[in-house]
PDB file of C-alpha atoms in Angstrom:
ATOM      1  CA  MET C   1      77.475  83.287  72.889  1.00 40.00           C
ATOM      2  CA  PRO C   2      77.806  83.765  76.746  1.00 42.00           C
ATOM      3  CA  THR C   3      81.416  84.641  77.804  1.00 57.00           C
ATOM      4  CA  GLN C   4      83.069  81.921  80.025  1.00 62.00           C
ATOM      5  CA  PRO C   5      84.127  83.162  83.339  1.00 68.00           C
ATOM      6  CA  PRO C   6      87.842  83.440  84.109  1.00 81.00           C
ATOM      7  CA  GLY C   7      89.184  80.413  86.439  1.00 85.00           C
ATOM      8  CA  TRP C   8      91.605  82.717  88.241  1.00 94.00           C
ATOM      9  CA  TYR C   9      92.392  86.433  88.959  1.00 96.00           C
ATOM     10  CA  VAL C  10      95.385  88.910  88.597  1.00 97.00           C
ATOM     11  CA  ILE C  11      95.215  91.708  91.208  1.00 97.00           C
ATOM     12  CA  SER C  12      96.880  94.870  89.718  1.00 97.00           C
ATOM     13  CA  LEU C  13      98.202  97.513  91.990  1.00 97.00           C
ATOM     14  CA  ARG C  14      98.927  99.885  88.943  1.00 95.00           C
ATOM     15  CA  PRO C  15      98.021 103.627  89.222  1.00 95.00           C
ATOM     16  CA  ARG C  16      94.298 104.383  88.251  1.00 95.00           C
ATOM     17  CA  GLY C  17      93.924 104.161  84.830  1.00 93.00           C
ATOM     18  CA  GLY C  18      96.933 102.296  84.237  1.00 93.00           C
ATOM     19  CA  HIS C  19      95.822  98.799  84.351  1.00 96.00           C
ATOM     20  CA  ASP C  20      95.299  98.149  80.530  1.00 95.00           C
ATOM     21  CA  ALA C  21      98.742  96.375  79.994  1.00 93.00           C
ATOM     22  CA  MET C  22      98.147  94.115  82.824  1.00 95.00           C
ATOM     23  CA  ARG C  23      94.442  93.304  81.908  1.00 96.00           C
ATOM     24  CA  ARG C  24      95.624  92.356  78.264  1.00 95.00           C
ATOM     25  CA  ALA C  25      98.321  90.125  79.828  1.00 94.00           C
ATOM     26  CA  ALA C  26      95.990  88.419  81.992  1.00 94.00           C
ATOM     27  CA  ALA C  27      93.564  87.772  79.319  1.00 93.00           C
ATOM     28  CA  ARG C  28      96.095  86.069  77.282  1.00 92.00           C
ATOM     29  CA  HIS C  29      96.685  83.572  80.367  1.00 91.00           C
ATOM     30  CA  GLY C  30      92.832  83.232  80.631  1.00 91.00           C
ATOM     31  CA  ALA C  31      92.602  85.230  83.930  1.00 94.00           C
ATOM     32  CA  GLY C  32      90.440  88.172  84.984  1.00 95.00           C
ATOM     33  CA  LEU C  33      91.736  91.504  86.424  1.00 96.00           C
ATOM     34  CA  ILE C  34      90.985  93.194  89.746  1.00 97.00           C
ATOM     35  CA  ALA C  35      92.260  96.819  89.392  1.00 97.00           C
ATOM     36  CA  LEU C  36      93.218  97.808  92.919  1.00 97.00           C
ATOM     37  CA  SER C  37      94.700 101.147  92.764  1.00 97.00           C
ATOM     38  CA  PRO C  38      96.533 102.844  95.566  1.00 96.00           C
ATOM     39  CA  TRP C  39      96.890 106.199  93.937  1.00 96.00           C
ATOM     40  CA  SER C  40      96.391 108.212  90.714  1.00 96.00           C
ATOM     41  CA  LEU C  41      99.165 110.036  88.965  1.00 96.00           C
ATOM     42  CA  LYS C  42      99.327 113.933  88.849  1.00 97.00           C
ATOM     43  CA  LEU C  43     101.607 115.964  86.472  1.00 97.00           C
ATOM     44  CA  ARG C  44     103.577 118.677  88.423  1.00 97.00           C
ATOM     45  CA  GLU C  45     103.393 121.790  86.415  1.00 94.00           C
ATOM     46  CA  ASP C  46     104.710 124.550  88.600  1.00 95.00           C
ATOM     47  CA  ASP C  47     107.659 126.733  88.208  1.00 96.00           C
ATOM     48  CA  ASP C  48     109.920 124.674  90.656  1.00 96.00           C
ATOM     49  CA  ALA C  49     109.263 121.292  88.962  1.00 97.00           C
ATOM     50  CA  ARG C  50     110.218 123.055  85.256  1.00 97.00           C
ATOM     51  CA  LEU C  51     113.465 124.619  86.543  1.00 98.00           C
ATOM     52  CA  ALA C  52     114.402 121.356  88.213  1.00 98.00           C
ATOM     53  CA  LEU C  53     113.819 119.500  85.157  1.00 98.00           C
ATOM     54  CA  LYS C  54     115.733 121.814  82.992  1.00 98.00           C
ATOM     55  CA  ALA C  55     118.584 121.382  85.424  1.00 98.00           C
ATOM     56  CA  ALA C  56     118.451 117.679  85.555  1.00 98.00           C
ATOM     57  CA  LEU C  57     118.322 117.104  81.708  1.00 98.00           C
ATOM     58  CA  ALA C  58     121.187 119.275  81.246  1.00 97.00           C
ATOM     59  CA  ALA C  59     123.323 116.964  83.605  1.00 97.00           C
ATOM     60  CA  SER C  60     126.128 114.715  82.253  1.00 96.00           C
ATOM     61  CA  LYS C  61     123.991 111.519  83.037  1.00 98.00           C
ATOM     62  CA  VAL C  62     120.182 111.463  83.077  1.00 98.00           C
ATOM     63  CA  VAL C  63     118.293 108.672  84.816  1.00 97.00           C
ATOM     64  CA  PHE C  64     114.575 108.215  84.340  1.00 97.00           C
ATOM     65  CA  THR C  65     112.793 105.858  87.081  1.00 94.00           C
ATOM     66  CA  SER C  66     109.589 105.010  85.218  1.00 92.00           C
ATOM     67  CA  PRO C  67     107.433 105.348  81.903  1.00 93.00           C
ATOM     68  CA  ALA C  68     105.290 107.671  83.969  1.00 94.00           C
ATOM     69  CA  ALA C  69     108.288 110.020  84.690  1.00 96.00           C
ATOM     70  CA  VAL C  70     109.211 110.138  80.815  1.00 97.00           C
ATOM     71  CA  ARG C  71     105.653 111.064  79.941  1.00 97.00           C
ATOM     72  CA  ALA C  72     105.361 113.776  82.549  1.00 97.00           C
ATOM     73  CA  ALA C  73     108.851 115.300  81.831  1.00 98.00           C
ATOM     74  CA  ASN C  74     108.047 115.056  78.042  1.00 97.00           C
ATOM     75  CA  ALA C  75     104.839 116.992  78.908  1.00 97.00           C
ATOM     76  CA  LEU C  76     106.868 119.691  80.483  1.00 97.00           C
ATOM     77  CA  GLN C  77     109.397 120.364  77.880  1.00 96.00           C
ATOM     78  CA  PRO C  78     110.511 118.248  74.794  1.00 95.00           C
ATOM     79  CA  LEU C  79     113.243 115.666  75.743  1.00 97.00           C
ATOM     80  CA  ARG C  80     116.472 116.397  73.697  1.00 95.00           C
ATOM     81  CA  THR C  81     119.980 114.962  74.172  1.00 94.00           C
ATOM     82  CA  HIS C  82     123.176 117.144  74.346  1.00 91.00           C
ATOM     83  CA  PRO C  83     126.542 116.130  73.316  1.00 89.00           C
ATOM     84  CA  ARG C  84     128.497 113.668  75.596  1.00 90.00           C
ATOM     85  CA  GLN C  85     125.319 112.930  77.682  1.00 96.00           C
ATOM     86  CA  GLN C  86     124.348 109.335  78.751  1.00 97.00           C
ATOM     87  CA  TRP C  87     120.730 108.595  79.440  1.00 98.00           C
ATOM     88  CA  PHE C  88     119.640 105.846  81.675  1.00 97.00           C
ATOM     89  CA  ALA C  89     116.384 104.035  82.405  1.00 95.00           C
ATOM     90  CA  VAL C  90     115.455 101.571  85.312  1.00 91.00           C
ATOM     91  CA  GLY C  91     114.033  98.986  82.833  1.00 88.00           C
ATOM     92  CA  ALA C  92     112.901  98.219  79.413  1.00 87.00           C
ATOM     93  CA  GLY C  93     109.533  99.875  79.764  1.00 89.00           C
ATOM     94  CA  THR C  94     111.091 103.157  80.535  1.00 93.00           C
ATOM     95  CA  ALA C  95     113.708 102.720  77.835  1.00 95.00           C
ATOM     96  CA  ALA C  96     111.016 102.326  75.319  1.00 94.00           C
ATOM     97  CA  ALA C  97     109.188 105.363  76.625  1.00 96.00           C
ATOM     98  CA  LEU C  98     112.229 107.448  76.090  1.00 97.00           C
ATOM     99  CA  ARG C  99     112.971 106.350  72.576  1.00 97.00           C
ATOM    100  CA  ARG C 100     109.228 107.141  71.709  1.00 96.00           C
ATOM    101  CA  ALA C 101     110.037 110.729  73.129  1.00 97.00           C
ATOM    102  CA  GLY C 102     113.076 110.820  70.771  1.00 96.00           C
ATOM    103  CA  ILE C 103     115.834 109.664  72.891  1.00 97.00           C
ATOM    104  CA  ALA C 104     117.657 106.946  70.526  1.00 94.00           C
ATOM    105  CA  GLN C 105     120.411 105.882  72.934  1.00 95.00           C
ATOM    106  CA  VAL C 106     119.208 104.759  76.202  1.00 96.00           C
ATOM    107  CA  GLN C 107     121.037 102.338  78.703  1.00 96.00           C
ATOM    108  CA  ALA C 108     118.926  99.904  80.659  1.00 93.00           C
ATOM    109  CA  PRO C 109     119.605  96.912  82.639  1.00 90.00           C
ATOM    110  CA  GLN C 110     118.593  93.441  82.039  1.00 83.00           C
ATOM    111  CA  ARG C 111     117.616  93.115  85.625  1.00 79.00           C
ATOM    112  CA  MET C 112     114.957  95.746  85.694  1.00 71.00           C
ATOM    113  CA  ASP C 113     115.152  97.278  89.190  1.00 78.00           C
ATOM    114  CA  SER C 114     117.398  99.614  91.008  1.00 82.00           C
ATOM    115  CA  GLU C 115     120.061  97.242  91.670  1.00 84.00           C
ATOM    116  CA  GLY C 116     120.299  96.495  88.033  1.00 87.00           C
ATOM    117  CA  LEU C 117     120.338 100.013  87.029  1.00 91.00           C
ATOM    118  CA  LEU C 118     123.194 100.541  89.829  1.00 92.00           C
ATOM    119  CA  ALA C 119     125.324  97.711  88.241  1.00 92.00           C
ATOM    120  CA  LEU C 120     125.661  99.325  84.681  1.00 94.00           C
ATOM    121  CA  PRO C 121     129.224 100.470  83.951  1.00 94.00           C
ATOM    122  CA  GLY C 122     128.026 104.025  83.086  1.00 95.00           C
ATOM    123  CA  LEU C 123     127.063 104.644  86.631  1.00 95.00           C
ATOM    124  CA  ALA C 124     129.970 103.112  88.421  1.00 93.00           C
ATOM    125  CA  GLU C 125     132.431 106.056  88.624  1.00 92.00           C
ATOM    126  CA  LEU C 126     130.641 109.187  89.361  1.00 96.00           C
ATOM    127  CA  GLU C 127     133.009 111.524  91.718  1.00 96.00           C
ATOM    128  CA  GLY C 128     132.069 115.078  90.892  1.00 94.00           C
ATOM    129  CA  ILE C 129     129.536 114.171  88.089  1.00 97.00           C
ATOM    130  CA  GLU C 130     126.185 115.780  87.905  1.00 97.00           C
ATOM    131  CA  VAL C 131     123.261 113.304  87.486  1.00 98.00           C
ATOM    132  CA  GLY C 132     119.892 114.318  86.706  1.00 98.00           C
ATOM    133  CA  PHE C 133     117.334 112.007  88.353  1.00 97.00           C
ATOM    134  CA  VAL C 134     113.705 112.402  86.950  1.00 97.00           C
ATOM    135  CA  SER C 135     111.042 110.716  89.140  1.00 96.00           C
ATOM    136  CA  ALA C 136     108.322 111.332  91.640  1.00 94.00           C
ATOM    137  CA  PRO C 137     108.524 112.012  95.361  1.00 91.00           C
ATOM    138  CA  GLY C 138     108.995 108.637  97.321  1.00 78.00           C
ATOM    139  CA  GLY C 139     109.900 105.280  95.634  1.00 64.00           C
ATOM    140  CA  ARG C 140     113.276 104.023  94.129  1.00 59.00           C
ATOM    141  CA  GLY C 141     114.622 104.854  97.691  1.00 70.00           C
ATOM    142  CA  VAL C 142     118.081 103.031  97.194  1.00 82.00           C
ATOM    143  CA  LEU C 143     118.983 104.831  94.060  1.00 91.00           C
ATOM    144  CA  VAL C 144     119.683 108.398  95.092  1.00 93.00           C
ATOM    145  CA  PRO C 145     121.717 107.461  98.302  1.00 94.00           C
ATOM    146  CA  SER C 146     123.773 105.049  96.187  1.00 95.00           C
ATOM    147  CA  LEU C 147     124.500 107.357  93.544  1.00 96.00           C
ATOM    148  CA  GLN C 148     125.665 109.846  96.197  1.00 96.00           C
ATOM    149  CA  ALA C 149     127.907 107.221  97.671  1.00 95.00           C
ATOM    150  CA  ARG C 150     129.628 107.093  94.336  1.00 96.00           C
ATOM    151  CA  GLY C 151     130.353 110.762  94.532  1.00 96.00           C
ATOM    152  CA  ALA C 152     127.452 111.909  92.180  1.00 97.00           C
ATOM    153  CA  ARG C 153     125.938 115.316  92.659  1.00 97.00           C
ATOM    154  CA  ILE C 154     122.295 114.705  92.048  1.00 97.00           C
ATOM    155  CA  LEU C 155     119.841 117.090  90.326  1.00 98.00           C
ATOM    156  CA  ARG C 156     116.445 115.764  91.085  1.00 97.00           C
ATOM    157  CA  ALA C 157     113.388 116.640  89.342  1.00 97.00           C
ATOM    158  CA  ASP C 158     110.050 115.165  90.774  1.00 97.00           C
ATOM    159  CA  VAL C 159     107.697 115.682  87.632  1.00 97.00           C
ATOM    160  CA  TYR C 160     104.707 113.821  88.709  1.00 97.00           C
ATOM    161  CA  GLU C 161     103.321 112.723  92.125  1.00 95.00           C
ATOM    162  CA  ARG C 162     101.318 109.792  93.345  1.00 94.00           C
ATOM    163  CA  VAL C 163      97.919 111.059  95.003  1.00 96.00           C
ATOM    164  CA  PRO C 164      96.592 108.295  97.291  1.00 95.00           C
ATOM    165  CA  VAL C 165      92.953 107.217  96.359  1.00 96.00           C
ATOM    166  CA  PRO C 166      90.826 104.889  98.335  1.00 95.00           C
ATOM    167  CA  PRO C 167      90.296 101.280  96.834  1.00 94.00           C
ATOM    168  CA  SER C 168      87.517 101.347  94.622  1.00 95.00           C
ATOM    169  CA  SER C 169      84.269  99.937  95.639  1.00 96.00           C
ATOM    170  CA  ARG C 170      84.215  97.575  92.633  1.00 96.00           C
ATOM    171  CA  ALA C 171      87.630  96.104  93.830  1.00 97.00           C
ATOM    172  CA  VAL C 172      86.657  95.700  97.293  1.00 97.00           C
ATOM    173  CA  ALA C 173      83.528  93.803  96.360  1.00 97.00           C
ATOM    174  CA  GLN C 174      85.529  91.584  93.763  1.00 96.00           C
ATOM    175  CA  LEU C 175      88.036  90.762  96.781  1.00 97.00           C
ATOM    176  CA  GLN C 176      85.352  90.061  99.214  1.00 96.00           C
ATOM    177  CA  ALA C 177      83.441  87.630  96.680  1.00 94.00           C
ATOM    178  CA  LEU C 178      86.781  85.987  95.514  1.00 93.00           C
ATOM    179  CA  SER C 179      86.515  82.197  95.521  1.00 91.00           C
ATOM    180  CA  ASP C 180      88.812  81.576  92.487  1.00 91.00           C
ATOM    181  CA  PRO C 181      92.611  81.311  92.774  1.00 93.00           C
ATOM    182  CA  ALA C 182      94.359  84.736  92.467  1.00 95.00           C
ATOM    183  CA  VAL C 183      97.811  86.317  92.412  1.00 96.00           C
ATOM    184  CA  LEU C 184      98.873  89.688  93.018  1.00 97.00           C
ATOM    185  CA  ALA C 185     101.418  91.504  90.715  1.00 97.00           C
ATOM    186  CA  LEU C 186     103.918  93.245  92.873  1.00 96.00           C
ATOM    187  CA  SER C 187     106.018  95.968  91.327  1.00 91.00           C
ATOM    188  CA  SER C 188     105.999  98.569  94.039  1.00 91.00           C
ATOM    189  CA  GLY C 189     106.465  98.146  97.780  1.00 91.00           C
ATOM    190  CA  GLU C 190     104.823 101.394  98.486  1.00 91.00           C
ATOM    191  CA  ALA C 191     101.813 100.375  96.563  1.00 94.00           C
ATOM    192  CA  LEU C 192     101.480  97.065  98.517  1.00 96.00           C
ATOM    193  CA  GLN C 193     101.955  98.925 101.901  1.00 95.00           C
ATOM    194  CA  ARG C 194      99.367 101.686 101.044  1.00 95.00           C
ATOM    195  CA  ILE C 195      96.670  98.871 100.037  1.00 97.00           C
ATOM    196  CA  LEU C 196      97.286  96.881 103.248  1.00 97.00           C
ATOM    197  CA  GLU C 197      96.508 100.093 105.300  1.00 96.00           C
ATOM    198  CA  THR C 198      93.489 100.990 103.420  1.00 96.00           C
ATOM    199  CA  LEU C 199      91.551  97.891 102.495  1.00 97.00           C
ATOM    200  CA  PRO C 200      88.612  96.538 104.624  1.00 95.00           C
ATOM    201  CA  ALA C 201      89.365  93.596 106.660  1.00 95.00           C
ATOM    202  CA  THR C 202      87.186  91.118 104.735  1.00 94.00           C
ATOM    203  CA  ALA C 203      88.834  92.153 101.563  1.00 96.00           C
ATOM    204  CA  LEU C 204      92.315  92.278 103.086  1.00 96.00           C
ATOM    205  CA  ALA C 205      91.822  88.431 104.157  1.00 95.00           C
ATOM    206  CA  ALA C 206      91.238  87.604 100.481  1.00 95.00           C
ATOM    207  CA  LEU C 207      93.998  89.586  99.465  1.00 96.00           C
ATOM    208  CA  ARG C 208      96.384  87.598 101.876  1.00 96.00           C
ATOM    209  CA  ARG C 209      95.433  84.421 100.315  1.00 95.00           C
ATOM    210  CA  ALA C 210      96.552  85.462  96.968  1.00 95.00           C
ATOM    211  CA  ARG C 211     100.006  84.349  95.626  1.00 96.00           C
ATOM    212  CA  ILE C 212     102.361  87.501  95.299  1.00 97.00           C
ATOM    213  CA  VAL C 213     104.576  87.412  92.005  1.00 96.00           C
ATOM    214  CA  ALA C 214     107.149  89.993  92.792  1.00 95.00           C
ATOM    215  CA  ALA C 215     109.181  91.909  90.272  1.00 90.00           C
ATOM    216  CA  SER C 216     112.512  91.564  92.105  1.00 88.00           C
ATOM    217  CA  GLU C 217     114.082  89.681  95.156  1.00 89.00           C
ATOM    218  CA  ARG C 218     113.870  92.879  97.117  1.00 88.00           C
ATOM    219  CA  LEU C 219     110.159  93.175  96.550  1.00 92.00           C
ATOM    220  CA  ALA C 220     109.705  89.448  97.390  1.00 95.00           C
ATOM    221  CA  GLY C 221     111.664  89.951 100.643  1.00 95.00           C
ATOM    222  CA  PHE C 222     109.254  92.889 101.444  1.00 95.00           C
ATOM    223  CA  ALA C 223     106.091  90.878 100.683  1.00 97.00           C
ATOM    224  CA  ARG C 224     107.272  88.101 103.099  1.00 97.00           C
ATOM    225  CA  GLU C 225     107.994  90.828 105.884  1.00 97.00           C
ATOM    226  CA  CYS C 226     104.349  91.927 105.249  1.00 96.00           C
ATOM    227  CA  GLY C 227     103.077  88.494 106.265  1.00 96.00           C
ATOM    228  CA  PHE C 228     102.635  86.747 102.784  1.00 96.00           C
ATOM    229  CA  ASP C 229     103.853  83.173 102.385  1.00 92.00           C
ATOM    230  CA  ASP C 230     103.224  82.090  98.870  1.00 94.00           C
ATOM    231  CA  VAL C 231     105.704  84.457  97.109  1.00 96.00           C
ATOM    232  CA  VAL C 232     107.592  83.846  93.866  1.00 95.00           C
ATOM    233  CA  THR C 233     109.907  86.126  91.853  1.00 93.00           C
ATOM    234  CA  ALA C 234     109.384  87.095  88.407  1.00 92.00           C
ATOM    235  CA  ARG C 235     112.322  88.155  85.694  1.00 86.00           C
ATOM    236  CA  GLY C 236     111.147  91.649  85.993  1.00 83.00           C
ATOM    237  CA  PRO C 237     108.211  94.256  86.488  1.00 85.00           C
ATOM    238  CA  ARG C 238     106.853  94.044  83.022  1.00 87.00           C
ATOM    239  CA  PRO C 239     103.177  92.265  82.927  1.00 92.00           C
ATOM    240  CA  ALA C 240     104.251  89.444  80.647  1.00 91.00           C
ATOM    241  CA  ASP C 241     107.297  88.752  83.064  1.00 89.00           C
ATOM    242  CA  LEU C 242     104.949  88.763  86.196  1.00 92.00           C
ATOM    243  CA  LEU C 243     102.299  86.565  84.645  1.00 93.00           C
ATOM    244  CA  ALA C 244     104.866  83.941  83.356  1.00 91.00           C
ATOM    245  CA  ALA C 245     106.203  83.722  86.936  1.00 90.00           C
ATOM    246  CA  ALA C 246     102.706  83.139  88.360  1.00 87.00           C
ATOM    247  CA  GLY C 247     102.824  79.300  87.795  1.00 73.00           C
ATOM    248  CA  ASP C 248      99.713  77.405  88.004  1.00 52.00           C
ATOM    249  CA  ALA C 249      97.668  79.661  90.218  1.00 50.00           C
ATOM    250  CA  ARG C 250      94.493  77.790  89.214  1.00 49.00           C
ATOM    251  CA  THR C 251      95.011  75.247  91.695  1.00 48.00           C
TER     252      THR C 251
END
């Protein structure tokens, strides 16, 4: 039997090769997916990255900013807790990745963004305390300054990097031909900015007609600053949260 075409589309800005969860969520809502990756992820395997990670994982408190940071760190060295350590994740996906890597006790906020993480009691009083920060260059720009303002000594380990890639010809063609309603799932301001700078004009015009579903109020405000008018805010960055907030995008 012929497959019925979707009545609407989800535009995903996840890294190259990282669209599967969003594709499955879109399919559950009867939507197709346009995979519009701004970058790919590359593990940092040099000696500096390994030494920085070793220091970060020895800190009293350890913060991971993404599931990709967990996977990269665990590839560089097995993750193990030490007595009286506290481990923190920016959201449920990152916490789940840490548990799969063997870290049973992880603190994560219900509000899955930088502001939610900073509201956790375990990160409130940090004067003179070492905080390991496991991430990638760029992104989460509010976290390190806020932790430092609370007196933390940051031991940063950038264990992977985002390597910019041009929009795929397939995604550009899909956007240029798009006549059905679409939503753009937004969980990274950097990703949106990169795509706005690199898309051809005709594809960009189609993108600007999409509804933005933002993972946080901060990202929703950023989307409006970028000139998008139809913007809604989801409960968090998980695909299910973003799709649930899309509303009736088919009209």
